[in-house]
Short mmCIF file of N, CA, C and O in Angstrom, two decimals:
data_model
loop_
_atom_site.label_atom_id
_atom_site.label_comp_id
_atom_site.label_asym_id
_atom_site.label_seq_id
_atom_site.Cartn_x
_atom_site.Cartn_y
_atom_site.Cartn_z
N UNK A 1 -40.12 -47.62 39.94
CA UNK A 1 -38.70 -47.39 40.13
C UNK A 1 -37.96 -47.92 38.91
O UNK A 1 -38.08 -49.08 38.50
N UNK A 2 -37.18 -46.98 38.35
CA UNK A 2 -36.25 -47.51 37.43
C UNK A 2 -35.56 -48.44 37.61
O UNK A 2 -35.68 -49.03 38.68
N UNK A 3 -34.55 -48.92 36.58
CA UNK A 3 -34.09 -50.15 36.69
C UNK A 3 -32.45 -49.70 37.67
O UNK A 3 -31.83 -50.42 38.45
N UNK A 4 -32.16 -48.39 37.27
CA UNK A 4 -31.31 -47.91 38.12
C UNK A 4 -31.35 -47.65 39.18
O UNK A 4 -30.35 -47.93 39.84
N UNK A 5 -32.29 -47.10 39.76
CA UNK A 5 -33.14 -46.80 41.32
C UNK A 5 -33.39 -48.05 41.52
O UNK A 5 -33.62 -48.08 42.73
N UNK A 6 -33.53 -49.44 40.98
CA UNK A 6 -33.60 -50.90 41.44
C UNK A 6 -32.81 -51.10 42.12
O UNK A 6 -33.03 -51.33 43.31
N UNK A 7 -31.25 -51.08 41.44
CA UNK A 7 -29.87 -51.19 41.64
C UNK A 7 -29.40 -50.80 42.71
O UNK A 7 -28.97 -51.49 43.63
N UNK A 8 -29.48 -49.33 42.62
CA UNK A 8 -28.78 -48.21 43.29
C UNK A 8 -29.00 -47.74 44.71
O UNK A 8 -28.37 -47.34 45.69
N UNK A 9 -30.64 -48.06 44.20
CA UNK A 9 -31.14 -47.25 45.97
C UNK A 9 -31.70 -45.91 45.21
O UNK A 9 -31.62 -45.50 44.06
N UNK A 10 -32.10 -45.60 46.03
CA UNK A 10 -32.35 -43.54 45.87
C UNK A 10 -31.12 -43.24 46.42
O UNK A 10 -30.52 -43.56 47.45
N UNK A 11 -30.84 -42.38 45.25
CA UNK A 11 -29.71 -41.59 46.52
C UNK A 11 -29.96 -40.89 46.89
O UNK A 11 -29.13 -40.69 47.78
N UNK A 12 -31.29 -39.47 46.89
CA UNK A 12 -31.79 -38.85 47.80
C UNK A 12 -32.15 -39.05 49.56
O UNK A 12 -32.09 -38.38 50.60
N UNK A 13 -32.60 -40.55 49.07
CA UNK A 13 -33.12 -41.43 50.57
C UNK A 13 -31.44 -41.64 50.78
O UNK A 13 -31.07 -40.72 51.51
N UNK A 14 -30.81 -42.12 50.57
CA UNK A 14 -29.11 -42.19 51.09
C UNK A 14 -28.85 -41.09 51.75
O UNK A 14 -28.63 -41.13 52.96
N UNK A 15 -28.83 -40.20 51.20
CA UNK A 15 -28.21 -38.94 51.65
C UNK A 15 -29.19 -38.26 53.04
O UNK A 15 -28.67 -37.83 54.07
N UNK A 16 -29.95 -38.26 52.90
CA UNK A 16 -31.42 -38.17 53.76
C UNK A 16 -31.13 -39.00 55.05
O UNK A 16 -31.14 -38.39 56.11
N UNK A 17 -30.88 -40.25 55.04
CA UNK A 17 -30.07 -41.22 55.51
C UNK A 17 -29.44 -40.67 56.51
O UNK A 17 -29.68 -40.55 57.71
N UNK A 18 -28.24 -40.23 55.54
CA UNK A 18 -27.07 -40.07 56.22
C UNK A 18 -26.89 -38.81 56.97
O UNK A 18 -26.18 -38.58 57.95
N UNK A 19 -27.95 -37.79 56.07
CA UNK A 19 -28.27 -36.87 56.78
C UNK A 19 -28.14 -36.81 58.23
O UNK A 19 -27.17 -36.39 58.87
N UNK A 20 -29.72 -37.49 58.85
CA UNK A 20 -30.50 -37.97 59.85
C UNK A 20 -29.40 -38.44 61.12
O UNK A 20 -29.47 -38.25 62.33
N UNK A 21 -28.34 -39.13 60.28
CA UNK A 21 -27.05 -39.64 61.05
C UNK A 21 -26.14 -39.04 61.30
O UNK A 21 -25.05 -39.60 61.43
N UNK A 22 -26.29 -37.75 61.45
CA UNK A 22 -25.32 -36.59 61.33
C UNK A 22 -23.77 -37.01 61.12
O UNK A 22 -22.81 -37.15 61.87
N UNK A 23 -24.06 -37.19 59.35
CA UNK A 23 -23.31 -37.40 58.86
C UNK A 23 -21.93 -36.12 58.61
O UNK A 23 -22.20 -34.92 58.76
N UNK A 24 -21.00 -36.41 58.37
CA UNK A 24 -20.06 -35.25 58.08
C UNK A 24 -19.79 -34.94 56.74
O UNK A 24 -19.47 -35.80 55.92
N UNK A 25 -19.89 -33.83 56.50
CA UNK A 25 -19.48 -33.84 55.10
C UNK A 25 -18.41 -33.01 54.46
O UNK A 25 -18.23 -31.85 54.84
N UNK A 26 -17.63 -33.60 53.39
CA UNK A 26 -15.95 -33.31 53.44
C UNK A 26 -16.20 -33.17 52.10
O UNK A 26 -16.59 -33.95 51.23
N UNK A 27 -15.84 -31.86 52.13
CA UNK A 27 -14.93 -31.19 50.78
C UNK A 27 -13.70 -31.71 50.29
O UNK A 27 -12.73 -31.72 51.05
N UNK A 28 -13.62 -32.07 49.32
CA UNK A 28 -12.50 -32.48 48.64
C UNK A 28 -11.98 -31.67 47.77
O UNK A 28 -11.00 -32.11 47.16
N UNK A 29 -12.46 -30.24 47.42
CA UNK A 29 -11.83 -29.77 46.28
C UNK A 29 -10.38 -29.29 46.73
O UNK A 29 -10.04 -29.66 47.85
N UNK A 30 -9.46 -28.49 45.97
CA UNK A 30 -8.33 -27.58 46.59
C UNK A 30 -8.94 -26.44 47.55
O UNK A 30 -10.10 -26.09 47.77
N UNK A 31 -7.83 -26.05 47.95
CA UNK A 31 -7.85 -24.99 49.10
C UNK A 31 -8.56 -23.98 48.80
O UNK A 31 -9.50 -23.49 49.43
N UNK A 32 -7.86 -23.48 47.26
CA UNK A 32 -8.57 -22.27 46.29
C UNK A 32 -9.82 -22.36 46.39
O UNK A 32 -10.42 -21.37 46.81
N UNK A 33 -10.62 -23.60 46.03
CA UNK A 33 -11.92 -23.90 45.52
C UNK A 33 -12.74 -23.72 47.15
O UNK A 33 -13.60 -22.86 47.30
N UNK A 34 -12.36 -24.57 48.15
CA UNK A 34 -12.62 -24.13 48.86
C UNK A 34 -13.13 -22.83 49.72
O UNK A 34 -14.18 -22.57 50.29
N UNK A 35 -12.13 -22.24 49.57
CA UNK A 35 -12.04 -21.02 50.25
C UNK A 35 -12.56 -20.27 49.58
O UNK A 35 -12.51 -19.15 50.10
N UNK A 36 -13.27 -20.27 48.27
CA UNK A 36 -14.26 -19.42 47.50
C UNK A 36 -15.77 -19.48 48.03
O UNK A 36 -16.60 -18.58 48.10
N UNK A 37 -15.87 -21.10 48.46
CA UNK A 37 -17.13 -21.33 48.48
C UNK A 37 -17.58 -22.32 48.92
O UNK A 37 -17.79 -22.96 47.89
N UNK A 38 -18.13 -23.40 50.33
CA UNK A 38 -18.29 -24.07 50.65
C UNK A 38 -19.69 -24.25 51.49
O UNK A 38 -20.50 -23.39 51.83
N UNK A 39 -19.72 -25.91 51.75
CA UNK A 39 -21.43 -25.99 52.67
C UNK A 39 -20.85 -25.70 54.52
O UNK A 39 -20.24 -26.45 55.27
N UNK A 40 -21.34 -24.38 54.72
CA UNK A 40 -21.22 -24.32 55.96
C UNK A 40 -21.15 -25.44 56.94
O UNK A 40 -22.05 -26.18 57.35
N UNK A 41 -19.88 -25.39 57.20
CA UNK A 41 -20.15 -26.65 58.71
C UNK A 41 -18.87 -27.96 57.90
O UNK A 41 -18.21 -28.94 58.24
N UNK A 42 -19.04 -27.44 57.14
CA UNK A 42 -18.02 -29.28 55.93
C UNK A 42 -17.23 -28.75 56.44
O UNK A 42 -17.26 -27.63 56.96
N UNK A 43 -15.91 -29.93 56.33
CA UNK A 43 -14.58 -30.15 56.34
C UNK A 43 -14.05 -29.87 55.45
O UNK A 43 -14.71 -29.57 54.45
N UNK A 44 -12.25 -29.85 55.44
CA UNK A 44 -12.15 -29.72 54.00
C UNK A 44 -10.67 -30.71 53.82
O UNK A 44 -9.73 -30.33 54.51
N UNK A 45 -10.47 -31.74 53.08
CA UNK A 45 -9.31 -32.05 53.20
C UNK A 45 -9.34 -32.79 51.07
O UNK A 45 -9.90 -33.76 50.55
N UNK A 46 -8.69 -31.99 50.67
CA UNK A 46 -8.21 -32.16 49.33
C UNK A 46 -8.19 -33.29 49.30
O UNK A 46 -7.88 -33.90 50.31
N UNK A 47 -8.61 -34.13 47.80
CA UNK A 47 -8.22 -35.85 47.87
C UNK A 47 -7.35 -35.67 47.47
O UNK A 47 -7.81 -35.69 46.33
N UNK A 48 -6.02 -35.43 47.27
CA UNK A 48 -4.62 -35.81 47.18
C UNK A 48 -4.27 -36.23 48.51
O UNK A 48 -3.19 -36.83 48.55
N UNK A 49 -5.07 -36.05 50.04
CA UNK A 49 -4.70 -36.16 51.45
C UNK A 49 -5.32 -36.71 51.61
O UNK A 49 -4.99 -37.21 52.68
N UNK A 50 -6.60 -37.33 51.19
CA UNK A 50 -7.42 -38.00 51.60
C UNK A 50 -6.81 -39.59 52.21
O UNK A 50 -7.25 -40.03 53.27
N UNK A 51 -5.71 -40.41 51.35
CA UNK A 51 -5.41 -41.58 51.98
C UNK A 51 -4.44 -41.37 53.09
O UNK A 51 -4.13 -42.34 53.78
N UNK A 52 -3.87 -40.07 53.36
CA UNK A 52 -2.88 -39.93 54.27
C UNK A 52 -3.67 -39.43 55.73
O UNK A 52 -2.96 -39.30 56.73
N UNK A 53 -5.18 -39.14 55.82
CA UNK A 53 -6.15 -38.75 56.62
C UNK A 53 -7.26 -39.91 57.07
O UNK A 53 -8.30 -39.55 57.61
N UNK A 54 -7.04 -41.07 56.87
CA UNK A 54 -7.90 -42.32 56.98
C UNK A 54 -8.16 -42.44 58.25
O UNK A 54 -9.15 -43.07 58.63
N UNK A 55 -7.09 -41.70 59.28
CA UNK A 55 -6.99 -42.44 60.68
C UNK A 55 -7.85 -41.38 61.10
O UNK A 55 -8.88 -41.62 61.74
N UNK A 56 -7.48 -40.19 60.77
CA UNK A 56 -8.36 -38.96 61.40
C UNK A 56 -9.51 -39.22 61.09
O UNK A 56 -10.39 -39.24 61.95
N UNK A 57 -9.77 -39.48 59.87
CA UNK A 57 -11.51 -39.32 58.99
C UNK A 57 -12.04 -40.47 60.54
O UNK A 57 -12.78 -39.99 61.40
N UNK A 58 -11.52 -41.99 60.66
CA UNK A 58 -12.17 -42.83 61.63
C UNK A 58 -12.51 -42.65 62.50
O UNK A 58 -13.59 -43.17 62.78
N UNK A 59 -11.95 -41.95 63.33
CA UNK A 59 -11.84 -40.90 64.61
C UNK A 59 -13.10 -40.27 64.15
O UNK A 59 -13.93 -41.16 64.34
N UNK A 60 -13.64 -39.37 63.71
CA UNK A 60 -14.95 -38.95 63.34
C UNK A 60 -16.16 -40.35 63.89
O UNK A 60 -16.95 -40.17 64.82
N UNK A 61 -16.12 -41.20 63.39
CA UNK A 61 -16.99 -42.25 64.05
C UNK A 61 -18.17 -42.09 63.62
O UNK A 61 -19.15 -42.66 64.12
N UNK A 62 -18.22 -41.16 62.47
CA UNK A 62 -20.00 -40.82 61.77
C UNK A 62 -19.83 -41.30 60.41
O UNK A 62 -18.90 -42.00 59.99
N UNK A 63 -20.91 -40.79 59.71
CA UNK A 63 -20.63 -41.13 57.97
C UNK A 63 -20.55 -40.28 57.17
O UNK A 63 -21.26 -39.27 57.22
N UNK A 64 -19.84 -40.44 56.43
CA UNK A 64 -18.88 -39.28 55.70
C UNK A 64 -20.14 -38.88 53.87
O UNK A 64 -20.61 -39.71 53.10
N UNK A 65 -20.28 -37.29 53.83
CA UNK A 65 -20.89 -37.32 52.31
C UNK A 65 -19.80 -36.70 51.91
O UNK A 65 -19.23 -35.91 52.66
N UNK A 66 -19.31 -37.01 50.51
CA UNK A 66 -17.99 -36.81 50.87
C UNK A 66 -18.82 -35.65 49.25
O UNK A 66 -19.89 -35.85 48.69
N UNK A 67 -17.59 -34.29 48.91
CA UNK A 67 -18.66 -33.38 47.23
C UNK A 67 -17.00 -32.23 46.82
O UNK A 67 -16.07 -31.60 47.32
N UNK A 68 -17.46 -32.52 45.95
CA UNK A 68 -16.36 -31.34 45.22
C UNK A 68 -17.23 -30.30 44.03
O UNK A 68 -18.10 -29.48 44.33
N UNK A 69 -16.78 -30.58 42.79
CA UNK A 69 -16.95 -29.36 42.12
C UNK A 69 -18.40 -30.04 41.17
O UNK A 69 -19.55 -29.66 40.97
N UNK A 70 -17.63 -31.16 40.79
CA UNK A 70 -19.01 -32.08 39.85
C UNK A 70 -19.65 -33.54 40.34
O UNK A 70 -20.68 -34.17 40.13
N UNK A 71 -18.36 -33.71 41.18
CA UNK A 71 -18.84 -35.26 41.60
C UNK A 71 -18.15 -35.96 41.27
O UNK A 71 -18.47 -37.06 41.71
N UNK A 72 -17.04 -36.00 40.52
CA UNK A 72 -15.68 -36.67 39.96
C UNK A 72 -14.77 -37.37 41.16
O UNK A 72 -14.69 -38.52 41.60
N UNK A 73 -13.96 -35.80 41.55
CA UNK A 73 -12.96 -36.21 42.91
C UNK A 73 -13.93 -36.66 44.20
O UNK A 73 -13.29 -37.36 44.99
N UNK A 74 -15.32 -36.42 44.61
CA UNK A 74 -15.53 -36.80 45.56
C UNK A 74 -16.41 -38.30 45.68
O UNK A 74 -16.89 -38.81 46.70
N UNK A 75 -16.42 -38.76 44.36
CA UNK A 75 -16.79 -40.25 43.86
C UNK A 75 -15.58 -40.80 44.38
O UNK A 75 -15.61 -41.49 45.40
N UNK A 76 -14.46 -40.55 43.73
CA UNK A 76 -12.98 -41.23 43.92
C UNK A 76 -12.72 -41.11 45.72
O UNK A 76 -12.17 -42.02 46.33
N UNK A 77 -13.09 -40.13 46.25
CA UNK A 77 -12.89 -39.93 47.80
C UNK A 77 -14.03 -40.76 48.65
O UNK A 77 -13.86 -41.13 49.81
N UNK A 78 -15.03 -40.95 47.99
CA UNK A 78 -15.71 -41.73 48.48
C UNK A 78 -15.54 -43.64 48.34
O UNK A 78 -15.90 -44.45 49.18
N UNK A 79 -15.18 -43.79 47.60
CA UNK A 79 -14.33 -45.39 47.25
C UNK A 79 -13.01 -45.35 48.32
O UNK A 79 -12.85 -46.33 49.04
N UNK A 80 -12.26 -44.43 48.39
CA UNK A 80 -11.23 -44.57 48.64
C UNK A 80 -11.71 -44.72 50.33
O UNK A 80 -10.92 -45.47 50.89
N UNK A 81 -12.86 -44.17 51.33
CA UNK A 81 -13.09 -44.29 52.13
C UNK A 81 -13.76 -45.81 52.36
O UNK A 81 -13.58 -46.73 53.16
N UNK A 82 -14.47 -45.59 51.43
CA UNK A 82 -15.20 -46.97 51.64
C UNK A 82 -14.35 -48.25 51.61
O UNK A 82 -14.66 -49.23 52.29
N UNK A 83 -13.13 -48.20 50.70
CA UNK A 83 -12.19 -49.32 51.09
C UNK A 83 -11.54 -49.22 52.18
O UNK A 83 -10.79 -50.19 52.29
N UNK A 84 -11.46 -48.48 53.10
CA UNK A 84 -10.86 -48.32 54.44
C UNK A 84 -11.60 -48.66 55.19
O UNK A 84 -11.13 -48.73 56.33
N UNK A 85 -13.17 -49.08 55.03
CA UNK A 85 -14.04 -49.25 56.43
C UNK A 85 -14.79 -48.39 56.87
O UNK A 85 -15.64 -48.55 57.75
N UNK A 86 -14.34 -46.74 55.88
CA UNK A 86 -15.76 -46.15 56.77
C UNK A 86 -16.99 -45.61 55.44
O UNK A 86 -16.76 -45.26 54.28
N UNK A 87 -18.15 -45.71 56.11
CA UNK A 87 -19.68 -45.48 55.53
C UNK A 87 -19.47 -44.41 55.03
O UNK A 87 -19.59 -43.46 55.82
N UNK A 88 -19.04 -44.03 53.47
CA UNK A 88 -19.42 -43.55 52.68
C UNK A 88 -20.21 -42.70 51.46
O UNK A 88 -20.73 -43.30 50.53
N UNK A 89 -20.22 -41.65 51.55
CA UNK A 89 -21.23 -41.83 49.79
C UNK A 89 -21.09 -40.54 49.15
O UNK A 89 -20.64 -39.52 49.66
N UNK A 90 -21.55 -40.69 47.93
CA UNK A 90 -20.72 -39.61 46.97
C UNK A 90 -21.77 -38.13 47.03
O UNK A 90 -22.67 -38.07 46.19
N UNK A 91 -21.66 -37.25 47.80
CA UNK A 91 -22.54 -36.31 47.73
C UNK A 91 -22.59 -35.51 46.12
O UNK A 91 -23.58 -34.85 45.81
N UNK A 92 -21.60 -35.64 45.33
CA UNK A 92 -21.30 -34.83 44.08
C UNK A 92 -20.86 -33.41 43.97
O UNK A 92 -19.67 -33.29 44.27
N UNK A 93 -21.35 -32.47 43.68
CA UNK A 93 -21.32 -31.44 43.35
C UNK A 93 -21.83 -30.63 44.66
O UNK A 93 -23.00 -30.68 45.03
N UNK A 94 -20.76 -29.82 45.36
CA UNK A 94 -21.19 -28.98 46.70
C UNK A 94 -22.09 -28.14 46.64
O UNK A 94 -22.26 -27.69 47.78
N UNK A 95 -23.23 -27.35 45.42
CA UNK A 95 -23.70 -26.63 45.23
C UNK A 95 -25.14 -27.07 45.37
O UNK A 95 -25.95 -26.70 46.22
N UNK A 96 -25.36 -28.26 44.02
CA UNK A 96 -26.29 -29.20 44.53
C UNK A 96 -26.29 -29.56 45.92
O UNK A 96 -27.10 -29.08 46.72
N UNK A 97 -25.25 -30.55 46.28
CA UNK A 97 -25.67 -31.11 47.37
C UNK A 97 -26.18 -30.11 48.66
O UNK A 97 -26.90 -30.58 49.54
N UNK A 98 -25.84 -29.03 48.66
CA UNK A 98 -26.23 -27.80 49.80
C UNK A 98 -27.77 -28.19 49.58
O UNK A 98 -28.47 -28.65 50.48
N UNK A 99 -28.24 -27.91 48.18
CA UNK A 99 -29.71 -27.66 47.98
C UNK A 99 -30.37 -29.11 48.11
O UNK A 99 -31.57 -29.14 47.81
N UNK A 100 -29.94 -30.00 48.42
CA UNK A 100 -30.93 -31.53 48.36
C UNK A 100 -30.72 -31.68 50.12
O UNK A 100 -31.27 -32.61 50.71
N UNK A 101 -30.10 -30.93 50.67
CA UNK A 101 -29.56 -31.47 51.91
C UNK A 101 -30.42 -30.10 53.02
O UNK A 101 -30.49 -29.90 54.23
N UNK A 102 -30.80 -29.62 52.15
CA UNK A 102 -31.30 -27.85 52.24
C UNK A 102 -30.35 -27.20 53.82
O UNK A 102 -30.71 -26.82 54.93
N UNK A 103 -29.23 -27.34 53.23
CA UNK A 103 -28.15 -26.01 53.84
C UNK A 103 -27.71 -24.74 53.39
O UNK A 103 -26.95 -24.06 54.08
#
């Protein structure tokens, strides 16, 4: 194991994880981006709404993979959850993540 996989964890096994935990997983891109193309079954709430949706996201009561276009906005959506209290993690890129998650 690398010195980063020391650190980090797998994030395959994370996601796998969270999988298993029927986790939810939330789109963060815009509406546009969205509505072109998404992982069947995700949510979708833009991170510009994301801190105004904290109470709803809790209400869910599962763990959130949170993915947008590269992994940018849904890194930032994923911190921003995780400082609120709920289980987290950055799925990245919705295209990838479909294919590691095999949806």
């Amino acid at each position: 194991m690398g010195l980063f996989g020391f650190l980090f964890g797998n994030k395959n096994e994370k996601l796998n994880d969270f999988k298993n935990r029927n986790a939810i997983i939330l789109d963060v891109r815009s509406k546009a981006e969205y509505d072109s193309g998404a992982i069947p079954g995700s949510k979708h709430i833009p991170l510009q709404s994301i801190p105004t949706k904290i109470t709803d996201i809790k209400k869910w009561n599962k763990p959130v993979i949170t993915c947008c276009a590269s992994g940018m906005r849904s890194g930032s959506a994923a911190a921003i959850l995780s400082k609120n209290g709920i289980e987290a993690i950055n799925g990245g890129g919705w295209l990838n993540l479909a294919k590691k998650l095999d949806l």
